[in-house]
PDB file of C-alpha atoms in Angstrom:
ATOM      1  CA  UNK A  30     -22.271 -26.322   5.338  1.00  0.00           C
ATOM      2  CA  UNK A  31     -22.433 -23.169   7.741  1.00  0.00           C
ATOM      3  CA  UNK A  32     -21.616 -19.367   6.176  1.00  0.00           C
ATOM      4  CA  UNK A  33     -23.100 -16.040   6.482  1.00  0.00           C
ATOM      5  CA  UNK A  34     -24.448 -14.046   3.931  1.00  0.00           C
ATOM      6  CA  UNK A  35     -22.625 -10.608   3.400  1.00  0.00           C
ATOM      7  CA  UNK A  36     -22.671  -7.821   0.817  1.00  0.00           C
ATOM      8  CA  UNK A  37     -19.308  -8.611  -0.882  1.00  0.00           C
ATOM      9  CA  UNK A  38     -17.768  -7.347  -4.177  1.00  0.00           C
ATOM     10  CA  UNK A  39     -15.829 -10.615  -6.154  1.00  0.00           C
ATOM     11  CA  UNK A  40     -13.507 -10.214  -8.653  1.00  0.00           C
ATOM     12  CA  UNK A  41     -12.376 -13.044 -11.089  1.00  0.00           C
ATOM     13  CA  UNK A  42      -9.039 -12.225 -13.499  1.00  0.00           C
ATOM     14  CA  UNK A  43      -8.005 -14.923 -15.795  1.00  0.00           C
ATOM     15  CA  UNK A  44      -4.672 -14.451 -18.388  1.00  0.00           C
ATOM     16  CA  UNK A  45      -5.543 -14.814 -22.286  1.00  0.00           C
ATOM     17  CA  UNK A  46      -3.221 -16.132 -24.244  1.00  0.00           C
ATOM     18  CA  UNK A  47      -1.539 -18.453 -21.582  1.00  0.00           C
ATOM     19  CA  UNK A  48      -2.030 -21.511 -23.348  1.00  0.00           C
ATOM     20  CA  UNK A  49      -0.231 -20.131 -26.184  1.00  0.00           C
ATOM     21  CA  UNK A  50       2.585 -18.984 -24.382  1.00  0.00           C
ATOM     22  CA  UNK A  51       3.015 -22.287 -22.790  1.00  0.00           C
ATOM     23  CA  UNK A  52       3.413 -24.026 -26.392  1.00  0.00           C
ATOM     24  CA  UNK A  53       5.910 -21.838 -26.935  1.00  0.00           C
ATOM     25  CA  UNK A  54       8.419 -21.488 -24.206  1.00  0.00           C
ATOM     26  CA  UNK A  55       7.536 -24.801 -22.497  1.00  0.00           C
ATOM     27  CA  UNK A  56       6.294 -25.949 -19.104  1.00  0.00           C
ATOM     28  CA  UNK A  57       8.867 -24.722 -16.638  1.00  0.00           C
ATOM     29  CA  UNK A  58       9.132 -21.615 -18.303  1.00  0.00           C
ATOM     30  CA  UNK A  59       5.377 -21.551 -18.371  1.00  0.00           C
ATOM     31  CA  UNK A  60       4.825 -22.062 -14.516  1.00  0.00           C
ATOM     32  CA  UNK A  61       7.471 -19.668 -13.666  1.00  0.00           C
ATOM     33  CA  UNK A  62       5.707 -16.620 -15.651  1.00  0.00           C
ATOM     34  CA  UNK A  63       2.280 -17.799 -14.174  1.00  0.00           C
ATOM     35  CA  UNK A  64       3.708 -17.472 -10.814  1.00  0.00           C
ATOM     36  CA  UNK A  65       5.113 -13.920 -11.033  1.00  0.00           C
ATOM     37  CA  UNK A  66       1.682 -12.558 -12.900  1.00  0.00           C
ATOM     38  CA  UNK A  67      -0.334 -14.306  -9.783  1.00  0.00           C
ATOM     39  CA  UNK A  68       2.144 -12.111  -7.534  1.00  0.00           C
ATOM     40  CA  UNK A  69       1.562  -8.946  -9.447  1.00  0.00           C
ATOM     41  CA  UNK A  70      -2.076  -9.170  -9.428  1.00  0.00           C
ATOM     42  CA  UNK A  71      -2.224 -10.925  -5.835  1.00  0.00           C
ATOM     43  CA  UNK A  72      -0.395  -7.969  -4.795  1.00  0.00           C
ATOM     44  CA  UNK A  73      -2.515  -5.116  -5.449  1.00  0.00           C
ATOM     45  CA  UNK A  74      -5.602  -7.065  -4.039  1.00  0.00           C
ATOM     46  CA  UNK A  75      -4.299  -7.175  -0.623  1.00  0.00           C
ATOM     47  CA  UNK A  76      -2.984  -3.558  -1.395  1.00  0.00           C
ATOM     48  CA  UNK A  77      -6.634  -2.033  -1.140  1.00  0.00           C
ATOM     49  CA  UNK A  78      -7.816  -4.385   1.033  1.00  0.00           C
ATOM     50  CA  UNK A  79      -8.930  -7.446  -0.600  1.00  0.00           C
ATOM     51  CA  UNK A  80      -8.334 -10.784   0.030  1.00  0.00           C
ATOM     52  CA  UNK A  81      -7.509 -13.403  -2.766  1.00  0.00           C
ATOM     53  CA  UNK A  82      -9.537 -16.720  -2.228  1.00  0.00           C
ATOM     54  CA  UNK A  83      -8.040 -19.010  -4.687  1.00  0.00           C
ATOM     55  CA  UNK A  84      -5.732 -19.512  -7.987  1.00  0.00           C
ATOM     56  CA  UNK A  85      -7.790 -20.983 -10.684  1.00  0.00           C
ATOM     57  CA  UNK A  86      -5.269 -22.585 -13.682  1.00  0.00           C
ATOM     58  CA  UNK A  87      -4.441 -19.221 -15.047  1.00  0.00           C
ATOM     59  CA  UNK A  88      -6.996 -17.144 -13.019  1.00  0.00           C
ATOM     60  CA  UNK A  89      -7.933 -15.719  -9.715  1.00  0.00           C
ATOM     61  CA  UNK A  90     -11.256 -15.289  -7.084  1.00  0.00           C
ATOM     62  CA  UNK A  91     -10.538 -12.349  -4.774  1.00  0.00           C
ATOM     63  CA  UNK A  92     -13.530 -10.579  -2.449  1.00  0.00           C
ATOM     64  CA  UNK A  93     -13.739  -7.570  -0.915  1.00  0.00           C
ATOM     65  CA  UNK A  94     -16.371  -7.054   1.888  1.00  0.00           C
ATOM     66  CA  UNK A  95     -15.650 -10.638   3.091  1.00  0.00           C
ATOM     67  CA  UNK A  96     -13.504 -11.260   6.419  1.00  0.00           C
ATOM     68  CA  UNK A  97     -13.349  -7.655   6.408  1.00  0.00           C
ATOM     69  CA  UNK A  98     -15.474  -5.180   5.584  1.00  0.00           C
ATOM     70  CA  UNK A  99     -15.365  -1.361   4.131  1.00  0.00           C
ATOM     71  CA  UNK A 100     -17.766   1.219   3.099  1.00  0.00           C
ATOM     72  CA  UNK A 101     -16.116   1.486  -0.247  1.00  0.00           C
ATOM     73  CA  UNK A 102     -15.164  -1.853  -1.063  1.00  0.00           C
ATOM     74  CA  UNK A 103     -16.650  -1.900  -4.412  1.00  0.00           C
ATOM     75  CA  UNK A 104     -14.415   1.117  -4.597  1.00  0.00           C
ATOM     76  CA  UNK A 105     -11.772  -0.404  -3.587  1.00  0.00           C
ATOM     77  CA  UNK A 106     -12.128  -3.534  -6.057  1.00  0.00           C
ATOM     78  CA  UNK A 107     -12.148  -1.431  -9.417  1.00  0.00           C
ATOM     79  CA  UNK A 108      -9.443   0.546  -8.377  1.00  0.00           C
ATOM     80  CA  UNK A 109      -7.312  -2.810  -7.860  1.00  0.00           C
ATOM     81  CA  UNK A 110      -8.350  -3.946 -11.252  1.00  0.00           C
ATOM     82  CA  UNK A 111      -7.262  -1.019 -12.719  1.00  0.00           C
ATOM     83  CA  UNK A 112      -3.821  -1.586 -10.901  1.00  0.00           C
ATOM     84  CA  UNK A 113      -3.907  -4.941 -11.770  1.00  0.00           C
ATOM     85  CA  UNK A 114      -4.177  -4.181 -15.518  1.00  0.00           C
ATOM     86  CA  UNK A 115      -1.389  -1.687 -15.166  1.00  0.00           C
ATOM     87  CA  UNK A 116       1.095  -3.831 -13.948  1.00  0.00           C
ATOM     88  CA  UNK A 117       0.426  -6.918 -16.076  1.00  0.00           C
ATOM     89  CA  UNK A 118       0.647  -5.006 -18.639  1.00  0.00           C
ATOM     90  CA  UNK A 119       4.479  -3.465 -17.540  1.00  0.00           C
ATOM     91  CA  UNK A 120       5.140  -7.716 -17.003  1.00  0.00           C
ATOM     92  CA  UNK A 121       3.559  -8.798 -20.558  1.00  0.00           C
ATOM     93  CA  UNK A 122       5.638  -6.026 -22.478  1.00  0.00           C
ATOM     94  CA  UNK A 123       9.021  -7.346 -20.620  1.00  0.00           C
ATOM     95  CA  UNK A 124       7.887 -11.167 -21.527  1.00  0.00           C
ATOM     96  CA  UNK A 125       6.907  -9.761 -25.198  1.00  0.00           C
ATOM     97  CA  UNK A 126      10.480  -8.228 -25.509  1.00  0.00           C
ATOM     98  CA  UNK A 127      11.608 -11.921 -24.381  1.00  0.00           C
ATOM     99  CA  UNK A 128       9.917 -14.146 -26.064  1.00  0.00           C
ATOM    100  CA  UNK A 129       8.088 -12.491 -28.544  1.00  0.00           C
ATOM    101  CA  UNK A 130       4.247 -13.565 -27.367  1.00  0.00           C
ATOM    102  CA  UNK A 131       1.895 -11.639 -25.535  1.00  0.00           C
ATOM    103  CA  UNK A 132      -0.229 -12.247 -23.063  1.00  0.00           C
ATOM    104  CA  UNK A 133      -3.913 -10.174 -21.438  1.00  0.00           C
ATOM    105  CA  UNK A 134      -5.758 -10.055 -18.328  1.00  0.00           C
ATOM    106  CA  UNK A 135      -8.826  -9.665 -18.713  1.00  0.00           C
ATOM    107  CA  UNK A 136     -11.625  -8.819 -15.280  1.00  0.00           C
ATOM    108  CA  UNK A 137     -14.986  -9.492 -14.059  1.00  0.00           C
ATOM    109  CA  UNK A 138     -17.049  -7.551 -11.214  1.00  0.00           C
ATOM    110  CA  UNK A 139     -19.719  -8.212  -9.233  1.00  0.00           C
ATOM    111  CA  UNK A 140     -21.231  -6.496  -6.328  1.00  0.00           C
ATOM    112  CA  UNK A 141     -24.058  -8.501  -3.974  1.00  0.00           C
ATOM    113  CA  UNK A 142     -25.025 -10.938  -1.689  1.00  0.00           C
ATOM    114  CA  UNK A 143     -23.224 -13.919  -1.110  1.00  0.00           C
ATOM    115  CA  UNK A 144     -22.574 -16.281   1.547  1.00  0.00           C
ATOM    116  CA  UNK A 145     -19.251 -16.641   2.967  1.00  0.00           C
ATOM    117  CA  UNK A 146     -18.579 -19.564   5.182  1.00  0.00           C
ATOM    118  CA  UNK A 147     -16.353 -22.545   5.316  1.00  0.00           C
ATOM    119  CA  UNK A 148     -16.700 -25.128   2.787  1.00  0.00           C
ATOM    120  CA  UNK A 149     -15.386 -29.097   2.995  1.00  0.00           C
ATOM    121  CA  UNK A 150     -14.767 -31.539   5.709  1.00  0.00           C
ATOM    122  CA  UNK A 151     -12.211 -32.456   8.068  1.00  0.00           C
ATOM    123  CA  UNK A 152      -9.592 -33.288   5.571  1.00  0.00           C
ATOM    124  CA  UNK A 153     -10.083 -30.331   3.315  1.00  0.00           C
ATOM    125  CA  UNK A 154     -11.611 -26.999   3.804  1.00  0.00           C
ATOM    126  CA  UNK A 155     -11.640 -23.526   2.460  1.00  0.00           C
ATOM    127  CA  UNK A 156     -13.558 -20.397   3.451  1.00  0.00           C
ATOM    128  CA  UNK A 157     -15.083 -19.193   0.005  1.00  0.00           C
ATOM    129  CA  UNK A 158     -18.454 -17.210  -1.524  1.00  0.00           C
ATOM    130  CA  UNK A 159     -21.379 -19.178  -2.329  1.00  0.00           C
ATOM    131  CA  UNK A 160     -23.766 -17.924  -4.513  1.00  0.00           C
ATOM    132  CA  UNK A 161     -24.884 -16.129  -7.519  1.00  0.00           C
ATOM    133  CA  UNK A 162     -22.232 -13.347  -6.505  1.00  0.00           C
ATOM    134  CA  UNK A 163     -19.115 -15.105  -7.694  1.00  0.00           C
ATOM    135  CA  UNK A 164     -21.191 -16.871 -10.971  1.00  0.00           C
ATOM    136  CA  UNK A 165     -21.606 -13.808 -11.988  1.00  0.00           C
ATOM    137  CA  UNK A 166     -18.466 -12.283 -11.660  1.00  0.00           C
ATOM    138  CA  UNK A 167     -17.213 -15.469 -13.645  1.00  0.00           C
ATOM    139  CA  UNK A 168     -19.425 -14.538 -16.346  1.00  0.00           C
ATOM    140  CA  UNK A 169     -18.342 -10.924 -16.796  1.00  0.00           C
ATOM    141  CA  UNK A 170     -15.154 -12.424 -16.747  1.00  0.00           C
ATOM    142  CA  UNK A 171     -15.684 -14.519 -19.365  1.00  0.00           C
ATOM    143  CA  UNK A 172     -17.522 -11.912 -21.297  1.00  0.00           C
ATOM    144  CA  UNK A 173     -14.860  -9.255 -21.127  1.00  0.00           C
ATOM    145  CA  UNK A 174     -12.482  -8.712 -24.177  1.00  0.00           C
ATOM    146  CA  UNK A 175      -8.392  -9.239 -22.972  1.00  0.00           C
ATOM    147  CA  UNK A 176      -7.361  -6.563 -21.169  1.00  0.00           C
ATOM    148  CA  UNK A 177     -10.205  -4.913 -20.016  1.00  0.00           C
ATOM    149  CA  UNK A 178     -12.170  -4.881 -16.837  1.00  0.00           C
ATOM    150  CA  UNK A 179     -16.337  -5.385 -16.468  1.00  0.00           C
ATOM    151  CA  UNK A 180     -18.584  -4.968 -14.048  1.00  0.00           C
ATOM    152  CA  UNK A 181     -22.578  -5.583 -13.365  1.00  0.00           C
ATOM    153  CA  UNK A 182     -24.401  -2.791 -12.997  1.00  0.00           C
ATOM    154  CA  UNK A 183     -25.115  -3.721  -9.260  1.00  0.00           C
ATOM    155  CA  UNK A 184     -21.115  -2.956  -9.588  1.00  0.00           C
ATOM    156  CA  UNK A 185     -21.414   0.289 -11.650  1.00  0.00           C
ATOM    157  CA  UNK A 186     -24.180   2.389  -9.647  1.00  0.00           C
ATOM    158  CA  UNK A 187     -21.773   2.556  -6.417  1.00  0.00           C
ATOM    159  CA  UNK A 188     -18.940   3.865  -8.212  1.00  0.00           C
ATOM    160  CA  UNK A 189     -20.298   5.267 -11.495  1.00  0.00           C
ATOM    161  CA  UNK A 190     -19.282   8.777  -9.635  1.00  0.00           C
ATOM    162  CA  UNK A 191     -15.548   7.534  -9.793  1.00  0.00           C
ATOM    163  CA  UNK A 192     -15.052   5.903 -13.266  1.00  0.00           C
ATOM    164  CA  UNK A 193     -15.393   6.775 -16.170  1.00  0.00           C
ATOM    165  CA  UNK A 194     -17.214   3.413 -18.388  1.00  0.00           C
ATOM    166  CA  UNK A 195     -18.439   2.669 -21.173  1.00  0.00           C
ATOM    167  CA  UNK A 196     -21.683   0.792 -21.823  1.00  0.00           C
ATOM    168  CA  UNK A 197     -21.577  -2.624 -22.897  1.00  0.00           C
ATOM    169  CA  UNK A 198     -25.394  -3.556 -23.229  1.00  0.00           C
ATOM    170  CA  UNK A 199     -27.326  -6.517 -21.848  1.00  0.00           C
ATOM    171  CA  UNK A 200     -25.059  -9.728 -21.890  1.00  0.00           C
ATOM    172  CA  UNK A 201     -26.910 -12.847 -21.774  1.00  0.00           C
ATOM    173  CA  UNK A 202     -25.395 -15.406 -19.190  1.00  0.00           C
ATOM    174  CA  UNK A 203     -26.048 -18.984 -18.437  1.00  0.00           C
ATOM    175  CA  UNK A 204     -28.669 -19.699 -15.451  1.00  0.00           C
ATOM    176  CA  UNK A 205     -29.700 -15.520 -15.611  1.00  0.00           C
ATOM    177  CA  UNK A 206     -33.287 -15.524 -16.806  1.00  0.00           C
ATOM    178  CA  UNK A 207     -32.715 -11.884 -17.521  1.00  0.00           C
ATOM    179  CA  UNK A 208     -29.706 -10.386 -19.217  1.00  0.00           C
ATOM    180  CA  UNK A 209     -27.395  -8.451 -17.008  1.00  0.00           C
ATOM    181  CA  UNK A 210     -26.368  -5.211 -17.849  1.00  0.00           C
ATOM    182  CA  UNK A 211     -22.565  -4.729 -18.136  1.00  0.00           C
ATOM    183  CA  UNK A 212     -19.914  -2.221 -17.910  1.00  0.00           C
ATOM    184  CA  UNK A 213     -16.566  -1.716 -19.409  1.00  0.00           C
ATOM    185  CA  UNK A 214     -13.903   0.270 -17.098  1.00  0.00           C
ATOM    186  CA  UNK A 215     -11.889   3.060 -18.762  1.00  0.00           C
ATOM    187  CA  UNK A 216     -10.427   5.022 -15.962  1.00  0.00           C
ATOM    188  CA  UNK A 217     -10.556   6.799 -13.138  1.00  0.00           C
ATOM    189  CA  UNK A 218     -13.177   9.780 -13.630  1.00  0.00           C
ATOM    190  CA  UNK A 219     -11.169  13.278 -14.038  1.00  0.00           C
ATOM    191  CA  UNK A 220     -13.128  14.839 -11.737  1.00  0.00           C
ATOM    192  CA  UNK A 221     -15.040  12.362  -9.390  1.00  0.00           C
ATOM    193  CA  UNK A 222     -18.496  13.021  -7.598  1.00  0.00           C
ATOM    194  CA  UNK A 223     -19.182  12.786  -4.069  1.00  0.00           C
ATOM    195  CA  UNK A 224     -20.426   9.233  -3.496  1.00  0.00           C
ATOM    196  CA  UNK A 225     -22.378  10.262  -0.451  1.00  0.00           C
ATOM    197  CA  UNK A 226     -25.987  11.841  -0.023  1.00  0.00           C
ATOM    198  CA  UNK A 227     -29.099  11.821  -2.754  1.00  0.00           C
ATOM    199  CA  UNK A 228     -27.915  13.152  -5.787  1.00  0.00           C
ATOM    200  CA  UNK A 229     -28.437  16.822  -6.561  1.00  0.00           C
ATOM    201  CA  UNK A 230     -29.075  17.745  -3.312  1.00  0.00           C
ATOM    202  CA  UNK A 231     -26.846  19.306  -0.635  1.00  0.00           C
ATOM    203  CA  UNK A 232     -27.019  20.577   3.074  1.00  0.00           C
ATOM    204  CA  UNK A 233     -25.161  22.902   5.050  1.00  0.00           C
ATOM    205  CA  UNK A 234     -23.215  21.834   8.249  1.00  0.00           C
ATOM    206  CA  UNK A 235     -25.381  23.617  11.221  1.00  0.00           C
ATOM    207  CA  UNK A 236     -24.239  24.267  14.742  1.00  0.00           C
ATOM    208  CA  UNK A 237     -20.683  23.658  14.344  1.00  0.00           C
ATOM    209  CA  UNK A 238     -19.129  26.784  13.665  1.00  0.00           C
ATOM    210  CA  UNK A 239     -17.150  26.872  16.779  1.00  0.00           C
ATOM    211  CA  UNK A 240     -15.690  23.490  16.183  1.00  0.00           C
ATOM    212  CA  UNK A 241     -15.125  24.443  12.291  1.00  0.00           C
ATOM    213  CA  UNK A 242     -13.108  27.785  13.361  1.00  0.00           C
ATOM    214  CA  UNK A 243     -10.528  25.099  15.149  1.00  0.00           C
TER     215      UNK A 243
END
């Protein structure tokens, strides 16, 4: 077991209500829907930059910060849940008009250190996180009503500027000695905050007046 360890946001979306839908419309059916709700939410990962690690029954692990790396990737991550949500949402109404069940996703985010490396042997290997990172993304996951997006608060301070949340308390999760302070997502902020810079404090550009009259 090699890696390296890396600051990297994971997120972990999982669909509610798919065992119900595959009672009803059967296993074919079933797989078929699973597929195109993977490809919807698959889709806007890559989209800001993410990569999707693996397909978990009727989930997802997707980093950002891992192979490649961005300045706002924690940024980048909420703003694909929020995506996400949108579009499975669009999907869920079209299979609710079709076969009259409904269906969530519901998100967890994490923001820290994990390490990222190759894991498995010579007949089977997959570059994945390692780490408390990803456990605790799974447990905001599994913490988060359908439909609506969490995050730590590791998660939260480096883009409260840009979202609006709401506070959802300390949630106790298994191996945390302390509870971890969660966040639900409600938006983008209507007027966003420069993320850059100690807050309340600003500086003048000086010296540059000939390149700023360009």
């Amino acid at each position: 077991l090699e890696g390296e360890r890396r600051l990297a946001t994971v997120i972990l979306a999982d669909v509610t209500g798919s065992t119900d839908l595959l009672e009803q419309i059967g296993t074919e059916a079933w797989v078929a829907i699973m597929n195109r709700i993977f490809q919807i939410l698959e889709a806007e990962i890559y989209r800001f930059g993410g990569e999707v690690d693996q397909f978990r029954g009727d989930g997802l692990v997707a980093f950002f910060g891992a192979t490649s790396a961005h300045e706002d990737d924690p940024e980048r991550a909420v703003r694909a849940a929020l995506d996400m949500q949108e579009a499975a949402q669009a999907y869920a109404r079209e299979i609710e008009d079709r076969h009259d069940i409904s269906f969530d996703v519901r998100v967890g985010i994490h923001t820290g250190m994990s390490v990222l490396g190759m894991v498995g042997d010579s007949v089977k290997a997959e570059y994945t996180a390692m780490g408390d990172t990803a456990n605790t993304a799974a447990r905001l996951q599994s913490a988060a009503d359908p439909g609506t997006i969490l995050v730590s608060e590791d998660t939260y301070r480096l883009v409260r500027d840009l979202f609006e949340f709401e506070a959802r308390g300390p949630l106790d999760m298994k191996g945390k000695a302390e509870p971890v302070e969660a966040y639900r997502v409600k938006g983008v902020a209507a007027e966003p905050r420069k993320v850059r810079g100690l807050e309340g404090l600003s500086s003048s550009l000086v010296g540059r007046d000939r390149e700023l009259d360009l």
